[in-house]
Amino acid sequence: MLQVCTGDITRLAVDAIVNAANNSLLGGGGVDGAIHRAAGPRLLELTRTLGGCPTGEARITPGFDLPARWIIHTVGPVWHGGDQGEAALLRSAYESCLALAVEHQLRSIAFPAISTGVYGYPFAEAARIAVQAGAAYLSDMDIIIYCCFREPDATIYQQLIREITDEMDR
Ligand code: ADP
């Protein structure tokens, strides 16, 4: 099932939380900084050895001090107005995470709203891509959570989930 929650993604006890990382995988601001702080210094020790991650791809690490068992790090696109392949890259970021989750036989995953912070992707457009990608993996996962930081963001996801599940039922 697809679910929405509001709050801090680092608190979620799921198989994997997704990190909206940057290409270096060495930490940063926003959700990335929060995840590094909550997972503890062993995360940076490990990500230093990974050699970064191209935009649209994903890498998996243990969750270390997090309640989540794994962290799937992905890099969404920086928004440049929409004609630089941003939508395809964002879709690829979500799909890479979900493919890794399936490969590791994970059943629950929580996503932040990738690229919608400092990377500037318009929220509703990004959320639509997130929900479409999740819907395609529903049969592989028990639960896919969209974790929002702000209540109005959660409302946007709720509406999209309703639309997309209605379409699937038709
Ligand atoms: P990006 O660089 O991909 O834009 P950001 O971390 O700047 O990533 O923002 C992505 C989204 O994550 C934003 O919608 C922001 O509100 C949200 N966010 C920030 N901190 C957290 C957190 N601790 N838990 C869940 N979401 C968060």
PDB file of C-alpha atoms and ligand atoms in Angstrom:
ATOM      1  CA  MET A   1       0.000   0.000   0.000  1.00  0.00           C
ATOM      2  CA  LEU A   2       0.944   3.625  -0.487  1.00  0.00           C
ATOM      3  CA  GLN A   3       0.911   5.751   2.656  1.00  0.00           C
ATOM      4  CA  VAL A   4       1.713   9.323   3.634  1.00  0.00           C
ATOM      5  CA  CYS A   5       3.145  10.552   6.904  1.00  0.00           C
ATOM      6  CA  THR A   6       4.279  13.893   8.243  1.00  0.00           C
ATOM      7  CA  GLY A   7       7.419  14.218  10.315  1.00  0.00           C
ATOM      8  CA  ASP A   8      11.067  13.287  10.494  1.00  0.00           C
ATOM      9  CA  ILE A   9      11.980  10.371   8.227  1.00  0.00           C
ATOM     10  CA  THR A  10      14.882   9.389  10.483  1.00  0.00           C
ATOM     11  CA  ARG A  11      12.389   8.183  13.109  1.00  0.00           C
ATOM     12  CA  LEU A  12      10.728   5.574  10.916  1.00  0.00           C
ATOM     13  CA  ALA A  13      11.297   1.897  11.708  1.00  0.00           C
ATOM     14  CA  VAL A  14      10.996   0.555   8.172  1.00  0.00           C
ATOM     15  CA  ASP A  15      13.256  -1.801   6.224  1.00  0.00           C
ATOM     16  CA  ALA A  16      14.769   1.172   4.375  1.00  0.00           C
ATOM     17  CA  ILE A  17      14.553   4.925   4.382  1.00  0.00           C
ATOM     18  CA  VAL A  18      15.643   6.789   1.283  1.00  0.00           C
ATOM     19  CA  ASN A  19      18.131   9.617   1.478  1.00  0.00           C
ATOM     20  CA  ALA A  20      17.904  12.541  -0.955  1.00  0.00           C
ATOM     21  CA  ALA A  21      21.686  12.709  -1.170  1.00  0.00           C
ATOM     22  CA  ASN A  22      24.061  14.635  -3.406  1.00  0.00           C
ATOM     23  CA  ASN A  23      26.556  13.180  -5.894  1.00  0.00           C
ATOM     24  CA  SER A  24      29.348  12.961  -3.326  1.00  0.00           C
ATOM     25  CA  LEU A  25      27.298  10.853  -0.849  1.00  0.00           C
ATOM     26  CA  LEU A  26      29.277  12.649   1.859  1.00  0.00           C
ATOM     27  CA  GLY A  27      26.299  14.336   3.522  1.00  0.00           C
ATOM     28  CA  GLY A  28      24.820  17.813   3.192  1.00  0.00           C
ATOM     29  CA  GLY A  29      21.869  19.846   4.410  1.00  0.00           C
ATOM     30  CA  GLY A  30      18.170  19.054   4.601  1.00  0.00           C
ATOM     31  CA  VAL A  31      17.128  15.443   4.926  1.00  0.00           C
ATOM     32  CA  ASP A  32      20.653  14.276   4.038  1.00  0.00           C
ATOM     33  CA  GLY A  33      22.135  16.080   7.045  1.00  0.00           C
ATOM     34  CA  ALA A  34      19.387  14.763   9.320  1.00  0.00           C
ATOM     35  CA  ILE A  35      20.025  11.175   8.178  1.00  0.00           C
ATOM     36  CA  HIS A  36      23.788  11.441   8.666  1.00  0.00           C
ATOM     37  CA  ARG A  37      23.307  12.885  12.160  1.00  0.00           C
ATOM     38  CA  ALA A  38      20.827  10.203  13.172  1.00  0.00           C
ATOM     39  CA  ALA A  39      22.725   7.281  11.607  1.00  0.00           C
ATOM     40  CA  GLY A  40      25.989   8.275  13.284  1.00  0.00           C
ATOM     41  CA  PRO A  41      29.590   8.610  12.042  1.00  0.00           C
ATOM     42  CA  ARG A  42      29.854   5.065  10.705  1.00  0.00           C
ATOM     43  CA  LEU A  43      27.650   6.146   7.795  1.00  0.00           C
ATOM     44  CA  LEU A  44      30.148   8.729   6.543  1.00  0.00           C
ATOM     45  CA  GLU A  45      33.000   6.272   7.072  1.00  0.00           C
ATOM     46  CA  LEU A  46      31.251   3.912   4.678  1.00  0.00           C
ATOM     47  CA  THR A  47      29.975   6.433   2.118  1.00  0.00           C
ATOM     48  CA  ARG A  48      33.540   7.794   1.773  1.00  0.00           C
ATOM     49  CA  THR A  49      34.452   4.435   0.222  1.00  0.00           C
ATOM     50  CA  LEU A  50      31.594   4.338  -2.305  1.00  0.00           C
ATOM     51  CA  GLY A  51      32.929   6.834  -4.843  1.00  0.00           C
ATOM     52  CA  GLY A  52      29.746   8.898  -5.030  1.00  0.00           C
ATOM     53  CA  CYS A  53      26.568   8.262  -7.000  1.00  0.00           C
ATOM     54  CA  PRO A  54      25.431   9.640 -10.384  1.00  0.00           C
ATOM     55  CA  THR A  55      22.140  11.541 -10.546  1.00  0.00           C
ATOM     56  CA  GLY A  56      19.213   9.142 -11.012  1.00  0.00           C
ATOM     57  CA  GLU A  57      21.023   6.139  -9.489  1.00  0.00           C
ATOM     58  CA  ALA A  58      20.968   4.688  -5.956  1.00  0.00           C
ATOM     59  CA  ARG A  59      23.300   3.004  -3.440  1.00  0.00           C
ATOM     60  CA  ILE A  60      22.454   1.033  -0.302  1.00  0.00           C
ATOM     61  CA  THR A  61      24.119   1.139   3.133  1.00  0.00           C
ATOM     62  CA  PRO A  62      23.167  -0.131   6.578  1.00  0.00           C
ATOM     63  CA  GLY A  63      21.071   2.216   8.712  1.00  0.00           C
ATOM     64  CA  PHE A  64      23.620   2.067  11.564  1.00  0.00           C
ATOM     65  CA  ASP A  65      22.076   3.983  14.527  1.00  0.00           C
ATOM     66  CA  LEU A  66      18.723   4.529  12.756  1.00  0.00           C
ATOM     67  CA  PRO A  67      15.601   2.495  13.534  1.00  0.00           C
ATOM     68  CA  ALA A  68      15.553   1.674   9.793  1.00  0.00           C
ATOM     69  CA  ARG A  69      17.699  -1.330   8.819  1.00  0.00           C
ATOM     70  CA  TRP A  70      18.951   0.170   5.566  1.00  0.00           C
ATOM     71  CA  ILE A  71      19.442   3.529   3.901  1.00  0.00           C
ATOM     72  CA  ILE A  72      19.028   3.783   0.168  1.00  0.00           C
ATOM     73  CA  HIS A  73      20.863   6.863  -1.032  1.00  0.00           C
ATOM     74  CA  THR A  74      19.724   8.388  -4.263  1.00  0.00           C
ATOM     75  CA  VAL A  75      20.493  11.616  -6.073  1.00  0.00           C
ATOM     76  CA  GLY A  76      17.623  13.550  -7.624  1.00  0.00           C
ATOM     77  CA  PRO A  77      18.110  16.213 -10.285  1.00  0.00           C
ATOM     78  CA  VAL A  78      18.558  19.906  -9.632  1.00  0.00           C
ATOM     79  CA  TRP A  79      15.592  21.749 -11.173  1.00  0.00           C
ATOM     80  CA  HIS A  80      16.715  23.900 -14.120  1.00  0.00           C
ATOM     81  CA  GLY A  81      13.266  24.794 -15.462  1.00  0.00           C
ATOM     82  CA  GLY A  82      12.144  21.359 -16.647  1.00  0.00           C
ATOM     83  CA  ASP A  83      13.790  21.015 -20.055  1.00  0.00           C
ATOM     84  CA  GLN A  84      17.021  19.404 -18.862  1.00  0.00           C
ATOM     85  CA  GLY A  85      15.641  15.891 -18.428  1.00  0.00           C
ATOM     86  CA  GLU A  86      14.643  16.532 -14.826  1.00  0.00           C
ATOM     87  CA  ALA A  87      11.476  14.396 -14.904  1.00  0.00           C
ATOM     88  CA  ALA A  88      13.263  11.340 -16.340  1.00  0.00           C
ATOM     89  CA  LEU A  89      16.074  11.702 -13.807  1.00  0.00           C
ATOM     90  CA  LEU A  90      13.662  12.015 -10.893  1.00  0.00           C
ATOM     91  CA  ARG A  91      11.697   8.974 -12.099  1.00  0.00           C
ATOM     92  CA  SER A  92      14.952   7.070 -12.418  1.00  0.00           C
ATOM     93  CA  ALA A  93      15.945   8.043  -8.866  1.00  0.00           C
ATOM     94  CA  TYR A  94      12.685   6.595  -7.465  1.00  0.00           C
ATOM     95  CA  GLU A  95      12.846   3.482  -9.646  1.00  0.00           C
ATOM     96  CA  SER A  96      16.500   2.820  -8.750  1.00  0.00           C
ATOM     97  CA  CYS A  97      15.582   2.897  -5.053  1.00  0.00           C
ATOM     98  CA  LEU A  98      12.639   0.564  -5.527  1.00  0.00           C
ATOM     99  CA  ALA A  99      14.688  -1.838  -7.672  1.00  0.00           C
ATOM    100  CA  LEU A 100      17.397  -1.972  -4.980  1.00  0.00           C
ATOM    101  CA  ALA A 101      14.747  -2.587  -2.328  1.00  0.00           C
ATOM    102  CA  VAL A 102      13.358  -5.524  -4.294  1.00  0.00           C
ATOM    103  CA  GLU A 103      16.846  -6.890  -4.951  1.00  0.00           C
ATOM    104  CA  HIS A 104      17.473  -6.899  -1.177  1.00  0.00           C
ATOM    105  CA  GLN A 105      14.036  -8.399  -0.483  1.00  0.00           C
ATOM    106  CA  LEU A 106      12.885  -5.399   1.535  1.00  0.00           C
ATOM    107  CA  ARG A 107       9.153  -5.024   2.142  1.00  0.00           C
ATOM    108  CA  SER A 108       8.827  -1.499   3.563  1.00  0.00           C
ATOM    109  CA  ILE A 109      10.419   1.717   2.362  1.00  0.00           C
ATOM    110  CA  ALA A 110       9.991   5.405   3.175  1.00  0.00           C
ATOM    111  CA  PHE A 111      10.809   8.212   0.746  1.00  0.00           C
ATOM    112  CA  PRO A 112      11.375  11.897   1.415  1.00  0.00           C
ATOM    113  CA  ALA A 113      10.240  14.294  -1.311  1.00  0.00           C
ATOM    114  CA  ILE A 114      13.423  13.961  -3.366  1.00  0.00           C
ATOM    115  CA  SER A 115      14.694  17.145  -5.086  1.00  0.00           C
ATOM    116  CA  THR A 116      11.953  19.388  -3.630  1.00  0.00           C
ATOM    117  CA  GLY A 117      14.177  21.186  -1.116  1.00  0.00           C
ATOM    118  CA  VAL A 118      17.369  22.974  -2.141  1.00  0.00           C
ATOM    119  CA  TYR A 119      17.223  21.232  -5.540  1.00  0.00           C
ATOM    120  CA  GLY A 120      14.092  23.280  -6.305  1.00  0.00           C
ATOM    121  CA  TYR A 121      11.848  20.745  -8.081  1.00  0.00           C
ATOM    122  CA  PRO A 122       8.193  21.961  -8.038  1.00  0.00           C
ATOM    123  CA  PHE A 123       6.542  19.955  -5.274  1.00  0.00           C
ATOM    124  CA  ALA A 124       3.352  18.715  -6.927  1.00  0.00           C
ATOM    125  CA  GLU A 125       5.153  17.618 -10.100  1.00  0.00           C
ATOM    126  CA  ALA A 126       7.768  15.772  -8.085  1.00  0.00           C
ATOM    127  CA  ALA A 127       5.116  14.122  -5.916  1.00  0.00           C
ATOM    128  CA  ARG A 128       3.270  12.856  -8.994  1.00  0.00           C
ATOM    129  CA  ILE A 129       6.424  11.137 -10.242  1.00  0.00           C
ATOM    130  CA  ALA A 130       7.021   9.701  -6.766  1.00  0.00           C
ATOM    131  CA  VAL A 131       3.535   8.208  -6.534  1.00  0.00           C
ATOM    132  CA  GLN A 132       3.553   6.856 -10.101  1.00  0.00           C
ATOM    133  CA  ALA A 133       6.881   5.125  -9.467  1.00  0.00           C
ATOM    134  CA  GLY A 134       5.621   3.666  -6.182  1.00  0.00           C
ATOM    135  CA  ALA A 135       2.371   2.435  -7.723  1.00  0.00           C
ATOM    136  CA  ALA A 136       4.338   0.366 -10.230  1.00  0.00           C
ATOM    137  CA  TYR A 137       6.059  -1.482  -7.358  1.00  0.00           C
ATOM    138  CA  LEU A 138       3.010  -2.104  -5.177  1.00  0.00           C
ATOM    139  CA  SER A 139       3.016  -5.847  -5.804  1.00  0.00           C
ATOM    140  CA  ASP A 140       6.654  -6.111  -4.662  1.00  0.00           C
ATOM    141  CA  MET A 141       6.347  -4.159  -1.406  1.00  0.00           C
ATOM    142  CA  ASP A 142       4.105  -4.312   1.673  1.00  0.00           C
ATOM    143  CA  ILE A 143       4.266  -0.580   2.246  1.00  0.00           C
ATOM    144  CA  ILE A 144       5.668   2.474   0.508  1.00  0.00           C
ATOM    145  CA  ILE A 145       5.594   5.583   2.703  1.00  0.00           C
ATOM    146  CA  TYR A 146       5.944   9.154   1.488  1.00  0.00           C
ATOM    147  CA  CYS A 147       7.329  11.057   4.448  1.00  0.00           C
ATOM    148  CA  CYS A 148       6.674  14.795   4.285  1.00  0.00           C
ATOM    149  CA  PHE A 149       8.153  17.430   6.466  1.00  0.00           C
ATOM    150  CA  ARG A 150       5.150  19.737   6.243  1.00  0.00           C
ATOM    151  CA  GLU A 151       1.432  19.018   6.549  1.00  0.00           C
ATOM    152  CA  PRO A 152       0.440  20.809   3.267  1.00  0.00           C
ATOM    153  CA  ASP A 153       2.932  18.594   1.410  1.00  0.00           C
ATOM    154  CA  ALA A 154       1.229  15.513   2.847  1.00  0.00           C
ATOM    155  CA  THR A 155      -2.135  16.748   1.568  1.00  0.00           C
ATOM    156  CA  ILE A 156      -0.727  16.916  -1.967  1.00  0.00           C
ATOM    157  CA  TYR A 157       0.478  13.310  -1.726  1.00  0.00           C
ATOM    158  CA  GLN A 158      -2.871  12.117  -0.314  1.00  0.00           C
ATOM    159  CA  GLN A 159      -4.708  13.604  -3.273  1.00  0.00           C
ATOM    160  CA  LEU A 160      -2.308  12.064  -5.807  1.00  0.00           C
ATOM    161  CA  ILE A 161      -2.504   8.640  -4.192  1.00  0.00           C
ATOM    162  CA  ARG A 162      -6.285   8.812  -4.371  1.00  0.00           C
ATOM    163  CA  GLU A 163      -6.146   9.752  -8.066  1.00  0.00           C
ATOM    164  CA  ILE A 164      -3.662   7.085  -9.029  1.00  0.00           C
ATOM    165  CA  THR A 165      -5.255   4.254  -7.068  1.00  0.00           C
ATOM    166  CA  ASP A 166      -8.644   5.217  -8.560  1.00  0.00           C
ATOM    167  CA  GLU A 167      -7.110   4.994 -12.034  1.00  0.00           C
ATOM    168  CA  MET A 168      -5.651   1.571 -11.242  1.00  0.00           C
ATOM    169  CA  ASP A 169      -9.021   0.301 -10.013  1.00  0.00           C
ATOM    170  CA  ARG A 170     -10.726   1.318 -13.226  1.00  0.00           C
TER     171      ARG A 170
HETATM  172  P1  ADP B   1      17.036  17.966  -2.212  1.00  0.00           P
HETATM  173  O1  ADP B   1      18.476  18.418  -2.171  1.00  0.00           O
HETATM  174  O2  ADP B   1      16.877  16.628  -2.919  1.00  0.00           O
HETATM  175  O3  ADP B   1      16.104  19.015  -2.706  1.00  0.00           O
HETATM  176  P2  ADP B   1      16.329  18.472   0.616  1.00  0.00           P
HETATM  177  O4  ADP B   1      16.824  17.691   1.791  1.00  0.00           O
HETATM  178  O5  ADP B   1      16.767  19.898   0.514  1.00  0.00           O
HETATM  179  O6  ADP B   1      16.721  17.603  -0.678  1.00  0.00           O
HETATM  180  O7  ADP B   1      14.735  18.451   0.593  1.00  0.00           O
HETATM  181  C1  ADP B   1      13.981  17.352   0.193  1.00  0.00           C
HETATM  182  C2  ADP B   1      12.677  17.300   0.981  1.00  0.00           C
HETATM  183  O8  ADP B   1      12.939  16.724   2.252  1.00  0.00           O
HETATM  184  C3  ADP B   1      12.018  18.643   1.247  1.00  0.00           C
HETATM  185  O9  ADP B   1      10.642  18.530   0.885  1.00  0.00           O
HETATM  186  C4  ADP B   1      12.170  18.846   2.753  1.00  0.00           C
HETATM  187  O10 ADP B   1      11.055  19.525   3.307  1.00  0.00           O
HETATM  188  C5  ADP B   1      12.221  17.425   3.248  1.00  0.00           C
HETATM  189  N1  ADP B   1      12.920  17.162   4.527  1.00  0.00           N
HETATM  190  C6  ADP B   1      13.934  17.842   5.112  1.00  0.00           C
HETATM  191  N2  ADP B   1      14.310  17.248   6.253  1.00  0.00           N
HETATM  192  C7  ADP B   1      13.520  16.143   6.402  1.00  0.00           C
HETATM  193  C8  ADP B   1      13.398  15.105   7.375  1.00  0.00           C
HETATM  194  N3  ADP B   1      14.180  15.048   8.456  1.00  0.00           N
HETATM  195  N4  ADP B   1      12.456  14.130   7.169  1.00  0.00           N
HETATM  196  C9  ADP B   1      11.657  14.158   6.079  1.00  0.00           C
HETATM  197  N5  ADP B   1      11.726  15.101   5.142  1.00  0.00           N
HETATM  198  C10 ADP B   1      12.637  16.084   5.285  1.00  0.00           C
END
